[in-house]
Amino acid sequence: MDGLITFFASHYALRAETVLTRGGLSAKLIAGPRDLSPNCGVALRFEYARREHALALLDAQRVRIDGVHRFVPRTDGWRNTEAAEWRR
Amino acid sequence: MGTIYFDNAASSWPKPPEVPAAMAECLANAGGNPGRAGHRLSIAAARVVEQTRELLADLFNAGDPSRIVFTHNATHALNLALYGLLRPGDQVVTTSVEHNSVMRPLRHLETRGVEITVVACAPDGTLAVHEVRRALRPGTRLLVTTHASNVLGTVMPIGELAAAAHAAGALCLVDASQTAGALPIDLEQTGVDLLAFTGHKALLGPTGTGGLVIRAGLEVPPLMRGGTGSDSDREQQPEFHPDVHESGTLNVAGIAGLAAGVRFLRDVGIDAVAAHERALVADFRERAADIAGMTLYGPEDAARRCGVLSFNLAGASSSEVAQLLDDSFGIMARAGLHCAPSAHRTAGTFPNGTVRFAFGWFNTADEVRTAAAALGELASWAARKIAWTV
């Protein structure tokens, strides 16, 4: 899983895990990388290739996200691919 | 002598065995601090909290689970709503049967310049919606009402009341301390803006749990500020739900127990609980009608009641009756003013109070029969006491 979604609060990370899993996508909670988010809790790994589907599912369930990131091996590590977005 | 527990309006007992089991399981296997770290025990604790939020959102048809914020109890939730929403110069409308968890914050806010209009209920606790409409005026900030009186058992028409509040441009806050878990509550259908609930009464969870549901789009300033595990690079309180209202570590083990209580109710069905309690009240009232010297309070129509009822016996104080019920018959009831002096003034039972029976899912028709027989004996005793003193 080369994608990572960061959240403002762990509430949304936990909900996102449920929403993506119910939607048939792989998802795994991990400790949120400190350089990507000031949230002390968790972030969610997912398959970046399913990004649009994942974001549509989260949007439909009103799960707010902070940002979407992609792990690029052997170059510059995690890379933020999307500006932080405030979703209601 | 067995134990008959009729004090479910104060706290429900017994709890389903799943409740203490879930709490023990949580302490053993989900012992981290939710939302504060990424390790397994923290995630397990966060899972407990978020699953409970989802269960409650479904139970109240509240939509977005993030709009449910956990508090220590209903009083905490009511204080959050009242102190968050009301400012000097605001007018708030309420009823004459409110518990002190509403009345005391309101009387304190009154000293800070909030205007309070109390709409008088009938002695049986019935609230006339047209009287509420008359009390509301353009610019009224809030209508706050109990969903059911903790003294009389009278159920308020919260859908109509929310509509009346909205027509005047006001918000509607409902205190569901006596009804969450005992009567169906549909926030989308009723249009209620804020709902305060406790976990340890009809929701069958442990003490120290409760919450406030805040309609999406309505932002309430927090009552407390502090650490949330989020926005940790800032010294200002986050503004997003649920963190804005959840500073400090939550009662995770309590919330685990609350989830077990809600799951139990989901399996039983809230409609079944409501029908069961209503049947017990009707059965008791029918039997009580044959007891000389007994006065029953609250509405006669079972459809307008929850599982709470009040009564008095001629010739005996409420505390005397409650003590004798416990000592001689093993029946636990609550006597006195039930933290609701205004409700007792409304019923005409201030300052002596009443004896209150509050039935729950685990009470039985047999227990009601036993209690009615016990009260028959106590009524004869009280009548003889009167005869001796005249």
mmCIF file with all atom_site columns, N, CA and C in Angstrom, chain A residues 7-12 14-15 17-19 22 29-32 34 38-42 61-62 64 86 88, chain B residues 35-39 43 46-47 50 53-54 64-67 217 219 229-233 239-243:
data_model
loop_
_atom_site.group_PDB
_atom_site.id
_atom_site.type_symbol
_atom_site.label_atom_id
_atom_site.label_alt_id
_atom_site.label_comp_id
_atom_site.label_asym_id
_atom_site.label_entity_id
_atom_site.label_seq_id
_atom_site.pdbx_PDB_ins_code
_atom_site.Cartn_x
_atom_site.Cartn_y
_atom_site.Cartn_z
_atom_site.occupancy
_atom_site.B_iso_or_equiv
_atom_site.pdbx_formal_charge
_atom_site.auth_seq_id
_atom_site.auth_comp_id
_atom_site.auth_asym_id
_atom_site.auth_atom_id
_atom_site.pdbx_PDB_model_num
ATOM 1   N N  . PHE A 1 7   ? -5.252  12.814 8.703  1.00 0.00 ? 7   PHE A N  1
ATOM 2   C CA . PHE A 1 7   ? -6.533  13.331 9.207  1.00 0.00 ? 7   PHE A CA 1
ATOM 3   C C  . PHE A 1 7   ? -6.293  14.383 10.278 1.00 0.00 ? 7   PHE A C  1
ATOM 4   N N  . PHE A 1 8   ? -7.304  15.188 10.514 1.00 0.00 ? 8   PHE A N  1
ATOM 5   C CA . PHE A 1 8   ? -7.218  16.186 11.582 1.00 0.00 ? 8   PHE A CA 1
ATOM 6   C C  . PHE A 1 8   ? -7.365  15.525 12.952 1.00 0.00 ? 8   PHE A C  1
ATOM 7   N N  . ALA A 1 9   ? -8.116  14.438 12.979 1.00 0.00 ? 9   ALA A N  1
ATOM 8   C CA . ALA A 1 9   ? -8.387  13.787 14.258 1.00 0.00 ? 9   ALA A CA 1
ATOM 9   C C  . ALA A 1 9   ? -8.517  12.289 14.026 1.00 0.00 ? 9   ALA A C  1
ATOM 10  N N  . SER A 1 10  ? -8.190  11.522 15.050 1.00 0.00 ? 10  SER A N  1
ATOM 11  C CA . SER A 1 10  ? -8.246  10.073 14.913 1.00 0.00 ? 10  SER A CA 1
ATOM 12  C C  . SER A 1 10  ? -9.658  9.568  14.632 1.00 0.00 ? 10  SER A C  1
ATOM 13  N N  . HIS A 1 11  ? -10.667 10.328 15.092 1.00 0.00 ? 11  HIS A N  1
ATOM 14  C CA . HIS A 1 11  ? -12.058 9.957  14.801 1.00 0.00 ? 11  HIS A CA 1
ATOM 15  C C  . HIS A 1 11  ? -12.227 9.683  13.311 1.00 0.00 ? 11  HIS A C  1
ATOM 16  N N  . TYR A 1 12  ? -11.680 10.585 12.477 1.00 0.00 ? 12  TYR A N  1
ATOM 17  C CA . TYR A 1 12  ? -11.863 10.456 11.029 1.00 0.00 ? 12  TYR A CA 1
ATOM 18  C C  . TYR A 1 12  ? -11.029 9.312  10.462 1.00 0.00 ? 12  TYR A C  1
ATOM 19  N N  . LEU A 1 14  ? -10.327 6.498  11.982 1.00 0.00 ? 14  LEU A N  1
ATOM 20  C CA . LEU A 1 14  ? -11.030 5.255  12.301 1.00 0.00 ? 14  LEU A CA 1
ATOM 21  C C  . LEU A 1 14  ? -12.249 5.069  11.409 1.00 0.00 ? 14  LEU A C  1
ATOM 22  N N  . ARG A 1 15  ? -12.968 6.168  11.176 1.00 0.00 ? 15  ARG A N  1
ATOM 23  C CA . ARG A 1 15  ? -14.142 6.085  10.296 1.00 0.00 ? 15  ARG A CA 1
ATOM 24  C C  . ARG A 1 15  ? -13.707 5.754  8.871  1.00 0.00 ? 15  ARG A C  1
ATOM 25  N N  . GLU A 1 17  ? -11.130 4.090  7.915  1.00 0.00 ? 17  GLU A N  1
ATOM 26  C CA . GLU A 1 17  ? -10.767 2.669  7.831  1.00 0.00 ? 17  GLU A CA 1
ATOM 27  C C  . GLU A 1 17  ? -12.020 1.825  7.605  1.00 0.00 ? 17  GLU A C  1
ATOM 28  N N  . THR A 1 18  ? -13.073 2.128  8.377  1.00 0.00 ? 18  THR A N  1
ATOM 29  C CA . THR A 1 18  ? -14.326 1.389  8.239  1.00 0.00 ? 18  THR A CA 1
ATOM 30  C C  . THR A 1 18  ? -14.921 1.594  6.843  1.00 0.00 ? 18  THR A C  1
ATOM 31  N N  . VAL A 1 19  ? -14.963 2.847  6.408  1.00 0.00 ? 19  VAL A N  1
ATOM 32  C CA . VAL A 1 19  ? -15.599 3.159  5.120  1.00 0.00 ? 19  VAL A CA 1
ATOM 33  C C  . VAL A 1 19  ? -14.852 2.477  3.970  1.00 0.00 ? 19  VAL A C  1
ATOM 34  N N  . ARG A 1 22  ? -15.296 -1.388 4.181  1.00 0.00 ? 22  ARG A N  1
ATOM 35  C CA . ARG A 1 22  ? -16.647 -1.770 3.734  1.00 0.00 ? 22  ARG A CA 1
ATOM 36  C C  . ARG A 1 22  ? -16.785 -1.614 2.228  1.00 0.00 ? 22  ARG A C  1
ATOM 37  N N  . LEU A 1 29  ? -4.402  1.173  9.516  1.00 0.00 ? 29  LEU A N  1
ATOM 38  C CA . LEU A 1 29  ? -4.050  2.316  10.363 1.00 0.00 ? 29  LEU A CA 1
ATOM 39  C C  . LEU A 1 29  ? -2.589  2.205  10.787 1.00 0.00 ? 29  LEU A C  1
ATOM 40  N N  . ILE A 1 30  ? -1.885  3.305  10.693 1.00 0.00 ? 30  ILE A N  1
ATOM 41  C CA . ILE A 1 30  ? -0.493  3.341  11.170 1.00 0.00 ? 30  ILE A CA 1
ATOM 42  C C  . ILE A 1 30  ? -0.294  4.626  11.980 1.00 0.00 ? 30  ILE A C  1
ATOM 43  N N  . ALA A 1 31  ? 0.801   4.682  12.708 1.00 0.00 ? 31  ALA A N  1
ATOM 44  C CA . ALA A 1 31  ? 1.115   5.918  13.425 1.00 0.00 ? 31  ALA A CA 1
ATOM 45  C C  . ALA A 1 31  ? 1.315   7.030  12.398 1.00 0.00 ? 31  ALA A C  1
ATOM 46  N N  . GLY A 1 32  ? 0.688   8.168  12.634 1.00 0.00 ? 32  GLY A N  1
ATOM 47  C CA . GLY A 1 32  ? 0.781   9.264  11.673 1.00 0.00 ? 32  GLY A CA 1
ATOM 48  C C  . GLY A 1 32  ? 2.198   9.820  11.616 1.00 0.00 ? 32  GLY A C  1
ATOM 49  N N  . ARG A 1 34  ? 5.017   12.232 11.714 1.00 0.00 ? 34  ARG A N  1
ATOM 50  C CA . ARG A 1 34  ? 4.990   13.551 12.337 1.00 0.00 ? 34  ARG A CA 1
ATOM 51  C C  . ARG A 1 34  ? 5.280   14.676 11.340 1.00 0.00 ? 34  ARG A C  1
ATOM 52  N N  . PRO A 1 38  ? 0.162   17.177 12.250 1.00 0.00 ? 38  PRO A N  1
ATOM 53  C CA . PRO A 1 38  ? 0.308   17.466 13.681 1.00 0.00 ? 38  PRO A CA 1
ATOM 54  C C  . PRO A 1 38  ? -0.654  16.646 14.539 1.00 0.00 ? 38  PRO A C  1
ATOM 55  N N  . ASN A 1 39  ? -1.362  15.696 13.921 1.00 0.00 ? 39  ASN A N  1
ATOM 56  C CA . ASN A 1 39  ? -2.274  14.836 14.668 1.00 0.00 ? 39  ASN A CA 1
ATOM 57  C C  . ASN A 1 39  ? -1.443  13.742 15.343 1.00 0.00 ? 39  ASN A C  1
ATOM 58  N N  . CYS A 1 40  ? -1.558  13.632 16.681 1.00 0.00 ? 40  CYS A N  1
ATOM 59  C CA . CYS A 1 40  ? -0.740  12.659 17.415 1.00 0.00 ? 40  CYS A CA 1
ATOM 60  C C  . CYS A 1 40  ? -1.148  11.217 17.129 1.00 0.00 ? 40  CYS A C  1
ATOM 61  N N  . GLY A 1 41  ? -2.294  11.034 16.540 1.00 0.00 ? 41  GLY A N  1
ATOM 62  C CA . GLY A 1 41  ? -2.841  9.679  16.414 1.00 0.00 ? 41  GLY A CA 1
ATOM 63  C C  . GLY A 1 41  ? -2.414  8.981  15.149 1.00 0.00 ? 41  GLY A C  1
ATOM 64  N N  . VAL A 1 42  ? -3.380  8.513  14.403 1.00 0.00 ? 42  VAL A N  1
ATOM 65  C CA . VAL A 1 42  ? -3.095  7.589  13.320 1.00 0.00 ? 42  VAL A CA 1
ATOM 66  C C  . VAL A 1 42  ? -3.377  8.181  11.946 1.00 0.00 ? 42  VAL A C  1
ATOM 67  N N  . GLN A 1 61  ? -19.350 9.710  2.714  1.00 0.00 ? 61  GLN A N  1
ATOM 68  C CA . GLN A 1 61  ? -19.628 9.482  4.140  1.00 0.00 ? 61  GLN A CA 1
ATOM 69  C C  . GLN A 1 61  ? -19.198 10.686 4.989  1.00 0.00 ? 61  GLN A C  1
ATOM 70  N N  . ARG A 1 62  ? -18.886 11.786 4.343  1.00 0.00 ? 62  ARG A N  1
ATOM 71  C CA . ARG A 1 62  ? -18.497 13.024 5.025  1.00 0.00 ? 62  ARG A CA 1
ATOM 72  C C  . ARG A 1 62  ? -17.335 12.823 5.995  1.00 0.00 ? 62  ARG A C  1
ATOM 73  N N  . ARG A 1 64  ? -13.825 13.789 6.925  1.00 0.00 ? 64  ARG A N  1
ATOM 74  C CA . ARG A 1 64  ? -12.883 14.867 6.616  1.00 0.00 ? 64  ARG A CA 1
ATOM 75  C C  . ARG A 1 64  ? -11.464 14.325 6.554  1.00 0.00 ? 64  ARG A C  1
ATOM 76  N N  . TRP A 1 86  ? -10.234 20.722 3.469  1.00 0.00 ? 86  TRP A N  1
ATOM 77  C CA . TRP A 1 86  ? -11.178 20.710 4.584  1.00 0.00 ? 86  TRP A CA 1
ATOM 78  C C  . TRP A 1 86  ? -12.497 20.167 4.074  1.00 0.00 ? 86  TRP A C  1
ATOM 79  N N  . ARG A 1 88  ? -16.314 18.576 4.804  1.00 0.00 ? 88  ARG A N  1
ATOM 80  C CA . ARG A 1 88  ? -17.381 18.417 5.778  1.00 0.00 ? 88  ARG A CA 1
ATOM 81  C C  . ARG A 1 88  ? -18.133 17.140 5.489  1.00 0.00 ? 88  ARG A C  1
ATOM 82  N N  . GLY B 2 35  ? -6.485  8.055  20.179 1.00 0.00 ? 35  GLY B N  1
ATOM 83  C CA . GLY B 2 35  ? -6.159  9.254  19.413 1.00 0.00 ? 35  GLY B CA 1
ATOM 84  C C  . GLY B 2 35  ? -4.849  9.902  19.787 1.00 0.00 ? 35  GLY B C  1
ATOM 85  N N  . ARG B 2 36  ? -4.095  9.276  20.701 1.00 0.00 ? 36  ARG B N  1
ATOM 86  C CA . ARG B 2 36  ? -2.859  9.907  21.152 1.00 0.00 ? 36  ARG B CA 1
ATOM 87  C C  . ARG B 2 36  ? -1.616  9.258  20.569 1.00 0.00 ? 36  ARG B C  1
ATOM 88  N N  . ALA B 2 37  ? -1.755  8.085  19.970 1.00 0.00 ? 37  ALA B N  1
ATOM 89  C CA . ALA B 2 37  ? -0.579  7.400  19.433 1.00 0.00 ? 37  ALA B CA 1
ATOM 90  C C  . ALA B 2 37  ? -1.022  6.468  18.309 1.00 0.00 ? 37  ALA B C  1
ATOM 91  N N  . GLY B 2 38  ? -0.029  5.851  17.660 1.00 0.00 ? 38  GLY B N  1
ATOM 92  C CA . GLY B 2 38  ? -0.342  4.963  16.553 1.00 0.00 ? 38  GLY B CA 1
ATOM 93  C C  . GLY B 2 38  ? -0.116  3.499  16.895 1.00 0.00 ? 38  GLY B C  1
ATOM 94  N N  . HIS B 2 39  ? 0.181   3.207  18.161 1.00 0.00 ? 39  HIS B N  1
ATOM 95  C CA . HIS B 2 39  ? 0.417   1.801  18.514 1.00 0.00 ? 39  HIS B CA 1
ATOM 96  C C  . HIS B 2 39  ? -0.893  1.057  18.697 1.00 0.00 ? 39  HIS B C  1
ATOM 97  N N  . ILE B 2 43  ? -4.810  2.348  19.137 1.00 0.00 ? 43  ILE B N  1
ATOM 98  C CA . ILE B 2 43  ? -5.783  2.143  18.050 1.00 0.00 ? 43  ILE B CA 1
ATOM 99  C C  . ILE B 2 43  ? -6.972  1.325  18.560 1.00 0.00 ? 43  ILE B C  1
ATOM 100 N N  . ALA B 2 46  ? -9.159  3.631  20.443 1.00 0.00 ? 46  ALA B N  1
ATOM 101 C CA . ALA B 2 46  ? -9.853  4.534  19.527 1.00 0.00 ? 46  ALA B CA 1
ATOM 102 C C  . ALA B 2 46  ? -10.987 3.791  18.812 1.00 0.00 ? 46  ALA B C  1
ATOM 103 N N  . ARG B 2 47  ? -10.750 2.517  18.504 1.00 0.00 ? 47  ARG B N  1
ATOM 104 C CA . ARG B 2 47  ? -11.792 1.712  17.846 1.00 0.00 ? 47  ARG B CA 1
ATOM 105 C C  . ARG B 2 47  ? -13.023 1.583  18.743 1.00 0.00 ? 47  ARG B C  1
ATOM 106 N N  . GLU B 2 50  ? -14.849 4.966  18.642 1.00 0.00 ? 50  GLU B N  1
ATOM 107 C CA . GLU B 2 50  ? -15.500 5.311  17.367 1.00 0.00 ? 50  GLU B CA 1
ATOM 108 C C  . GLU B 2 50  ? -16.633 4.354  17.021 1.00 0.00 ? 50  GLU B C  1
ATOM 109 N N  . ARG B 2 53  ? -19.543 5.582  18.965 1.00 0.00 ? 53  ARG B N  1
ATOM 110 C CA . ARG B 2 53  ? -20.108 6.778  18.335 1.00 0.00 ? 53  ARG B CA 1
ATOM 111 C C  . ARG B 2 53  ? -21.038 6.378  17.184 1.00 0.00 ? 53  ARG B C  1
ATOM 112 N N  . GLU B 2 54  ? -20.607 5.399  16.396 1.00 0.00 ? 54  GLU B N  1
ATOM 113 C CA . GLU B 2 54  ? -21.438 4.965  15.269 1.00 0.00 ? 54  GLU B CA 1
ATOM 114 C C  . GLU B 2 54  ? -22.731 4.305  15.752 1.00 0.00 ? 54  GLU B C  1
ATOM 115 N N  . ASP B 2 64  ? -24.145 11.935 10.766 1.00 0.00 ? 64  ASP B N  1
ATOM 116 C CA . ASP B 2 64  ? -22.690 11.967 10.938 1.00 0.00 ? 64  ASP B CA 1
ATOM 117 C C  . ASP B 2 64  ? -22.283 11.657 12.390 1.00 0.00 ? 64  ASP B C  1
ATOM 118 N N  . PRO B 2 65  ? -21.564 10.541 12.633 1.00 0.00 ? 65  PRO B N  1
ATOM 119 C CA . PRO B 2 65  ? -21.175 10.183 14.013 1.00 0.00 ? 65  PRO B CA 1
ATOM 120 C C  . PRO B 2 65  ? -20.283 11.232 14.682 1.00 0.00 ? 65  PRO B C  1
ATOM 121 N N  . SER B 2 66  ? -19.568 12.056 13.889 1.00 0.00 ? 66  SER B N  1
ATOM 122 C CA . SER B 2 66  ? -18.676 13.031 14.528 1.00 0.00 ? 66  SER B CA 1
ATOM 123 C C  . SER B 2 66  ? -19.469 14.078 15.307 1.00 0.00 ? 66  SER B C  1
ATOM 124 N N  . ARG B 2 67  ? -20.781 14.146 15.074 1.00 0.00 ? 67  ARG B N  1
ATOM 125 C CA . ARG B 2 67  ? -21.613 15.129 15.779 1.00 0.00 ? 67  ARG B CA 1
ATOM 126 C C  . ARG B 2 67  ? -22.018 14.640 17.161 1.00 0.00 ? 67  ARG B C  1
ATOM 127 N N  . GLY B 2 217 ? -23.674 21.420 11.188 1.00 0.00 ? 217 GLY B N  1
ATOM 128 C CA . GLY B 2 217 ? -23.809 22.818 10.780 1.00 0.00 ? 217 GLY B CA 1
ATOM 129 C C  . GLY B 2 217 ? -23.978 23.767 11.947 1.00 0.00 ? 217 GLY B C  1
ATOM 130 N N  . GLU B 2 219 ? -22.460 25.106 15.255 1.00 0.00 ? 219 GLU B N  1
ATOM 131 C CA . GLU B 2 219 ? -21.202 25.085 15.995 1.00 0.00 ? 219 GLU B CA 1
ATOM 132 C C  . GLU B 2 219 ? -21.409 25.702 17.382 1.00 0.00 ? 219 GLU B C  1
ATOM 133 N N  . GLY B 2 229 ? -5.050  15.345 21.185 1.00 0.00 ? 229 GLY B N  1
ATOM 134 C CA . GLY B 2 229 ? -4.297  14.440 20.329 1.00 0.00 ? 229 GLY B CA 1
ATOM 135 C C  . GLY B 2 229 ? -4.235  14.921 18.888 1.00 0.00 ? 229 GLY B C  1
ATOM 136 N N  . SER B 2 230 ? -4.972  15.974 18.582 1.00 0.00 ? 230 SER B N  1
ATOM 137 C CA . SER B 2 230 ? -4.995  16.512 17.222 1.00 0.00 ? 230 SER B CA 1
ATOM 138 C C  . SER B 2 230 ? -4.501  17.951 17.238 1.00 0.00 ? 230 SER B C  1
ATOM 139 N N  . ASP B 2 231 ? -4.087  18.446 16.070 1.00 0.00 ? 231 ASP B N  1
ATOM 140 C CA . ASP B 2 231 ? -3.636  19.842 15.966 1.00 0.00 ? 231 ASP B CA 1
ATOM 141 C C  . ASP B 2 231 ? -2.562  20.151 17.006 1.00 0.00 ? 231 ASP B C  1
ATOM 142 N N  . SER B 2 232 ? -1.702  19.179 17.292 1.00 0.00 ? 232 SER B N  1
ATOM 143 C CA . SER B 2 232 ? -0.802  19.305 18.445 1.00 0.00 ? 232 SER B CA 1
ATOM 144 C C  . SER B 2 232 ? 0.277   20.358 18.275 1.00 0.00 ? 232 SER B C  1
ATOM 145 N N  . ASP B 2 233 ? 0.382   20.935 17.072 1.00 0.00 ? 233 ASP B N  1
ATOM 146 C CA . ASP B 2 233 ? 1.360   22.009 16.889 1.00 0.00 ? 233 ASP B CA 1
ATOM 147 C C  . ASP B 2 233 ? 0.783   23.369 17.265 1.00 0.00 ? 233 ASP B C  1
ATOM 148 N N  . GLU B 2 239 ? -11.154 23.321 16.058 1.00 0.00 ? 239 GLU B N  1
ATOM 149 C CA . GLU B 2 239 ? -12.550 23.751 15.883 1.00 0.00 ? 239 GLU B CA 1
ATOM 150 C C  . GLU B 2 239 ? -13.406 22.650 15.293 1.00 0.00 ? 239 GLU B C  1
ATOM 151 N N  . PHE B 2 240 ? -12.777 21.502 14.941 1.00 0.00 ? 240 PHE B N  1
ATOM 152 C CA . PHE B 2 240 ? -13.565 20.449 14.285 1.00 0.00 ? 240 PHE B CA 1
ATOM 153 C C  . PHE B 2 240 ? -14.104 19.436 15.293 1.00 0.00 ? 240 PHE B C  1
ATOM 154 N N  . HIS B 2 241 ? -15.206 18.812 14.884 1.00 0.00 ? 241 HIS B N  1
ATOM 155 C CA . HIS B 2 241 ? -15.840 17.771 15.687 1.00 0.00 ? 241 HIS B CA 1
ATOM 156 C C  . HIS B 2 241 ? -15.096 16.465 15.519 1.00 0.00 ? 241 HIS B C  1
ATOM 157 N N  . PRO B 2 242 ? -15.102 15.583 16.512 1.00 0.00 ? 242 PRO B N  1
ATOM 158 C CA . PRO B 2 242 ? -15.642 15.766 17.854 1.00 0.00 ? 242 PRO B CA 1
ATOM 159 C C  . PRO B 2 242 ? -14.614 16.401 18.802 1.00 0.00 ? 242 PRO B C  1
ATOM 160 N N  . ASP B 2 243 ? -13.375 16.608 18.291 1.00 0.00 ? 243 ASP B N  1
ATOM 161 C CA . ASP B 2 243 ? -12.282 17.021 19.183 1.00 0.00 ? 243 ASP B CA 1
ATOM 162 C C  . ASP B 2 243 ? -12.534 18.349 19.899 1.00 0.00 ? 243 ASP B C  1
#
